[in-house]
Amino acid sequence: MTQTLVHDGVLVIGGGLAGLSAALEAAPRKVLVVTPAPLLEACSSAWAQGGVAAALQPGDGADLHARDTAAAGGGLVEPEVTQALTRKGRETVEWLAGLGAPFDRTEQGEFAVGLEAAHSRPRVARVGGDGAGRAILSALVVAVRGAGHITTWEDGRLRALIQDDAGRVRGALIERQGRLIRLLAPAVVLATGGYGGLFAHTTTPASLLGEGLAAAWLAGADIRDPEFVQFHPTAINIGLDPMPLATEALRGEGARLVDAEGAFLLGPEADADLKSRDQIARAVHAAMESGRGAFLDARRAIGTTFPAHFPAVFAACMRAGIDPRLQPIPVAAAAHYAMGGIVADEEGRTTLEGLFAVGECASTGVHGANRLASNSLLEAAAFGRLAGRAAAGAVDIADRPAVGPTTAQDLPAEALGTLRQTMSRDVGVTRDGVGLSRALDQISVLERTVPGALPLITARLTVQAALDRRESRGGHFRSDYPHALPVAHHTVLRRAIDHEPSSAKPRETTP
Ligand code: SIN
């Protein structure tokens, strides 16, 4: 029998940087953080190598950072929310440092910043070269463990959202140790991450299957731009799943992309490999498809300093028998980040009362069609904090009965494997109508055997939106529509709140 529990506070689902930032800032309101695995596991934030993008140096500023963000975003970056984010750069880095995140410093004690692709200034605050994500998240985990207002369940999986008959979100159905629990709370914050795990080739934890996005969609929340998936050009291609990352900062330090013969993939100019991430990913993908191969050559630019400056990448290479001081690193493009997601404002408010969304599962408008490197950790912490404070103000409206699903459908491993292969083959770096239609057919086949499985819903939304977008923009490239339309438009998917979870097809694409 499904148990019902009432939590009089904020329910945060997800334990990455966004979720934990929200949990900390919701104090003194009580917070329950539910994650599918122990904190620091199964979240992308802990794997981030780059750092936190913020205007920290003289000569840089929030306006310039916002301009770079917009330039990378293919015409779909929302200016106001982006300004709000970039203005929070220094404050956010200082907050994280205050919690104990050991950012790299200059001799003068300032934050040391690195250059990443498409930033016009060095502005990525790093930790230990390439260890930013784990170090920052570790500091937050210590703070969370010491915070009296926070309780964690580190073995709970989101299965559905619970609503009242007016559509207000009243809690979530959580699976814990094989048992379903209806957990009622005045505010639910989704911080469930992206959906890189829907792809066979990904740099994210494979367990990230877009389940939060699907649950929000079924509840009637607006979803925006799910077709915009960012592919990272330098996933280390050594047959591992997920694929270890070779951070973009390596190219910021002068490492070059070459083919098997040593010819430059993007040209000999010093900044050729620092174009926006979508352009680089397409070049790497094309080199792989043509059989030329793709490699990141750090021998000259980084050489013997590799172990000290990029210890995580160095360790990943050495485990695979590749010494990056002596040989180029084999790379391929892999699904890395979802730009779209659940429509949310900077305080995480979605289109459903009682529901907040933060971090990668949210679409706040700052990433457009192509996220600027290292803006995601900034967004996760800065907007996560705002969402925590906003959610803390939510009051329970218990005058209507909470309704919603009491069962959940899992996607068996074999079906997930088929889906992942399909997504990487047909919904990858280069797409076309034939491949996208084939992917939809495959999803329909899987839906017949496992109707209502959350990963299939997110996959369908992504593929249908990619098929409907008959242009190329940012991370979405269609070989049959290789140019951008003159006017950029968002995809907004809206589902009537009828509480019937069977209908997961996008109904509306609005300009
Ligand atoms: C990287 O370090 O290359 C990844 C950073 C990011 O995805 O923002």
Coordinates of N, CA and C and ligand atoms in Angstrom, one line a residue, residues 48-51 116 230 232 234 245-249 251 277 336 371-376, ligand 1:
A48 N 31.5 18.5 -13.2 CA 31.9 19.7 -13.9 C 33.4 20.0 -13.8
Q49 N 34.1 20.2 -14.8 CA 35.5 20.4 -14.8 C 35.9 21.9 -14.9
G50 N 35.1 22.6 -15.7 CA 35.5 24.0 -16.0 C 35.5 24.9 -14.8
G51 N 34.3 25.3 -14.3 CA 34.2 26.1 -13.1 C 33.0 27.0 -13.2
E116 N 37.6 30.0 -21.5 CA 36.9 28.9 -22.2 C 36.3 29.5 -23.5
Q230 N 23.1 20.3 -25.9 CA 24.5 20.7 -26.2 C 25.4 19.4 -26.3
H232 N 29.2 18.1 -26.2 CA 30.5 18.6 -25.9 C 31.5 17.9 -26.9
T234 N 34.7 17.4 -26.8 CA 35.9 16.7 -26.4 C 35.6 15.7 -25.3
L245 N 35.2 13.5 -19.5 CA 35.3 14.8 -20.3 C 36.8 15.2 -20.3
A246 N 37.1 15.9 -21.4 CA 38.4 16.6 -21.5 C 38.0 18.1 -21.6
T247 N 38.1 18.8 -20.5 CA 37.6 20.1 -20.3 C 38.0 21.1 -21.4
E248 N 37.1 22.0 -21.8 CA 37.3 23.0 -22.7 C 38.5 23.9 -22.3
A249 N 38.8 23.9 -21.0 CA 39.9 24.8 -20.5 C 41.2 24.3 -21.2
R251 N 41.6 23.6 -24.3 CA 41.8 24.4 -25.5 C 42.0 25.9 -25.1
R277 N 30.6 26.2 -28.8 CA 30.7 24.7 -28.6 C 30.0 23.9 -29.7
H336 N 25.8 16.5 -23.5 CA 26.5 17.1 -22.4 C 25.5 17.9 -21.5
R371 N 24.5 26.9 -24.8 CA 25.0 27.4 -23.5 C 26.4 27.8 -23.6
L372 N 26.7 29.0 -23.0 CA 28.1 29.4 -22.9 C 28.8 28.6 -21.8
A373 N 30.0 28.2 -22.0 CA 30.7 27.3 -21.1 C 30.7 27.9 -19.7
S374 N 30.5 27.0 -18.7 CA 30.6 27.3 -17.3 C 29.5 28.3 -16.8
N375 N 28.5 28.6 -17.6 CA 27.4 29.4 -17.1 C 26.5 28.5 -16.3
S376 N 26.5 27.2 -16.5 CA 25.6 26.3 -15.8 C 25.8 26.3 -14.3
Ligands
SIN1 C1 34.2 22.0 -19.7 O1 34.9 22.1 -18.8 O2 34.6 21.9 -20.9 C2 32.7 21.9 -19.5 C3 32.3 23.1 -18.9 C4 30.8 23.3 -19.2 O3 30.2 22.5 -19.7 O4 30.3 24.4 -18.8

